[in-house]
Short mmCIF file of C-alpha atoms in Angstrom, two decimals:
data_model
loop_
_atom_site.label_atom_id
_atom_site.label_comp_id
_atom_site.label_asym_id
_atom_site.label_seq_id
_atom_site.Cartn_x
_atom_site.Cartn_y
_atom_site.Cartn_z
CA MET A 1 15.37 5.62 76.59
CA LYS A 2 16.14 5.73 80.08
CA ALA A 3 17.53 2.90 81.91
CA ALA A 4 14.98 2.33 84.38
CA LYS A 5 12.78 1.07 81.40
CA PHE A 6 14.71 -2.23 81.14
CA VAL A 7 15.71 -3.11 84.76
CA HIS A 8 15.04 -2.38 88.24
CA ILE A 9 18.05 -2.24 90.67
CA GLY A 10 15.95 -2.46 93.67
CA ASN A 11 14.61 -5.88 92.96
CA ALA A 12 18.21 -7.58 91.95
CA ARG A 13 19.48 -9.63 94.57
CA PRO A 14 22.94 -8.50 96.23
CA GLY A 15 26.02 -9.79 95.05
CA LEU A 16 27.44 -10.43 91.55
CA TYR A 17 23.65 -10.41 90.08
CA GLY A 18 23.19 -6.94 91.59
CA LYS A 19 26.56 -5.70 90.23
CA VAL A 20 25.33 -6.86 86.85
CA ILE A 21 22.13 -5.26 86.90
CA SER A 22 23.44 -1.93 87.97
CA GLU A 23 25.92 -2.35 84.85
CA ILE A 24 22.91 -3.03 82.66
CA ALA A 25 21.07 -0.08 84.02
CA ARG A 26 24.10 2.39 83.39
CA LYS A 27 24.47 1.23 79.90
CA GLY A 28 20.46 1.74 79.37
CA VAL A 29 20.13 -1.66 77.28
CA CYS A 30 17.54 -4.52 77.62
CA PRO A 31 19.87 -7.74 78.99
CA PHE A 32 17.09 -10.05 77.50
CA CYS A 33 17.10 -8.64 73.76
CA PRO A 34 18.49 -10.96 71.72
CA ALA A 35 21.14 -8.09 70.22
CA GLN A 36 22.42 -7.94 73.96
CA LEU A 37 21.97 -11.22 75.48
CA THR A 38 25.33 -12.67 74.82
CA ASN A 39 26.79 -9.42 76.52
CA PHE A 40 25.22 -10.36 79.69
CA HIS A 41 24.65 -14.07 79.50
CA LYS A 42 27.16 -16.53 79.24
CA ASN A 43 24.81 -19.86 79.46
CA PRO A 44 24.09 -21.71 75.99
CA PHE A 45 20.94 -21.08 74.72
CA ARG A 46 18.36 -22.45 72.15
CA LYS A 47 16.35 -20.15 70.05
CA LYS A 48 12.66 -21.28 69.40
CA LYS A 49 10.51 -19.03 66.57
CA PHE A 50 9.04 -16.71 69.74
CA TRP A 51 11.07 -18.03 72.51
CA ILE A 52 14.94 -18.25 73.94
CA VAL A 53 15.25 -21.33 76.42
CA THR A 54 18.47 -21.29 78.49
CA ASP A 55 19.73 -22.02 82.17
CA ASN A 56 19.56 -19.12 84.45
CA MET A 57 23.06 -17.66 85.43
CA TYR A 58 21.86 -16.90 88.79
CA PRO A 59 19.55 -19.82 89.87
CA TYR A 60 17.37 -19.48 93.00
CA LYS A 61 19.18 -21.52 95.65
CA PRO A 62 18.76 -24.32 96.16
CA VAL A 63 17.26 -25.69 93.27
CA LYS A 64 17.76 -28.51 90.88
CA ARG A 65 17.14 -26.52 87.84
CA HIS A 66 16.44 -23.04 86.71
CA LEU A 67 15.62 -22.47 83.09
CA LEU A 68 14.65 -19.04 81.69
CA LEU A 69 12.14 -18.70 78.94
CA ILE A 70 12.50 -15.44 77.16
CA HIS A 71 10.33 -14.06 74.60
CA ARG A 72 12.71 -13.19 71.78
CA LYS A 73 10.93 -9.87 70.96
CA HIS A 74 10.80 -7.23 73.59
CA ILE A 75 7.55 -7.31 75.02
CA GLU A 76 6.62 -6.76 78.70
CA HIS A 77 2.99 -7.46 79.07
CA LEU A 78 1.05 -10.53 78.83
CA SER A 79 -1.74 -9.04 76.45
CA GLU A 80 1.31 -8.66 74.17
CA ILE A 81 1.60 -12.33 73.64
CA THR A 82 0.43 -13.79 70.24
CA LYS A 83 -1.64 -17.04 70.04
CA GLY A 84 1.56 -18.74 68.33
CA ALA A 85 3.95 -17.70 71.11
CA TRP A 86 1.77 -19.01 74.01
CA GLN A 87 1.23 -22.08 72.01
CA GLU A 88 5.13 -22.52 71.35
CA LEU A 89 5.61 -21.75 75.29
CA HIS A 90 3.38 -24.67 76.08
CA ALA A 91 5.40 -26.89 73.62
CA VAL A 92 8.66 -25.64 75.14
CA ILE A 93 7.40 -26.11 78.82
CA ALA A 94 6.32 -29.85 77.57
CA GLU A 95 9.84 -30.61 76.02
CA GLU A 96 11.74 -29.32 78.75
CA CYS A 97 9.91 -31.12 81.07
CA ARG A 98 10.34 -34.28 79.27
CA HIS A 99 14.29 -34.07 78.55
CA GLU A 100 15.17 -32.64 81.81
CA LYS A 101 12.96 -35.07 83.63
CA ILE A 102 10.87 -32.57 85.50
CA THR A 103 8.15 -34.36 87.03
CA GLY A 104 7.28 -31.24 89.46
CA GLY A 105 8.30 -27.68 89.62
CA THR A 106 7.06 -23.98 89.69
CA LEU A 107 6.13 -22.01 86.38
CA LEU A 108 6.77 -18.22 87.19
CA LEU A 109 6.07 -15.67 84.19
CA ARG A 110 7.15 -12.26 84.90
CA PHE A 111 5.46 -9.36 83.01
CA GLY A 112 4.34 -5.58 83.69
CA ASP A 113 5.66 -3.21 85.90
CA THR A 114 8.57 -4.46 88.09
CA LYS A 115 7.52 -2.58 91.09
CA TYR A 116 4.75 -4.76 91.26
CA ILE A 117 6.25 -8.10 90.54
CA GLY A 118 9.46 -8.16 92.09
CA SER A 119 11.59 -8.81 88.60
CA SER A 120 14.62 -6.95 87.96
CA VAL A 121 14.19 -7.33 84.18
CA THR A 122 11.26 -5.63 82.54
CA HIS A 123 11.46 -8.05 79.18
CA LEU A 124 8.44 -10.28 79.51
CA HIS A 125 10.37 -13.62 80.45
CA ALA A 126 9.44 -17.16 82.47
CA HIS A 127 11.34 -19.27 85.24
CA LEU A 128 11.10 -23.16 85.00
CA VAL A 129 12.05 -24.10 88.31
CA GLN A 130 12.73 -27.67 89.88
CA SER A 131 13.28 -27.69 93.57
#
């Protein structure tokens, strides 16, 4: 499978993040799939049935909190999310908002062709951000 399938170098921010995405592209792997996640993501994470929850290693600036919610199975489009995964996503967001005392923020769900969404990773994931 071609490296472009998993990451889009042109959407990566310059600097360290851009270098990491270039390395991932060279290796031709998905950085969010569970088998590869610990090779590229050094923050601790919690596994749920359908989702992985972790702090973003490259948070948007400036923010108080930036979590990644990564679908455990490699999927790329909303149409692939099961009812159970949607329900768990809702529960995880509510739990994180309570636990982290997030009283307002942004939820951004990245899916589909990266040339239309500005994402550097094709694997479906969400960002929960508190500014």
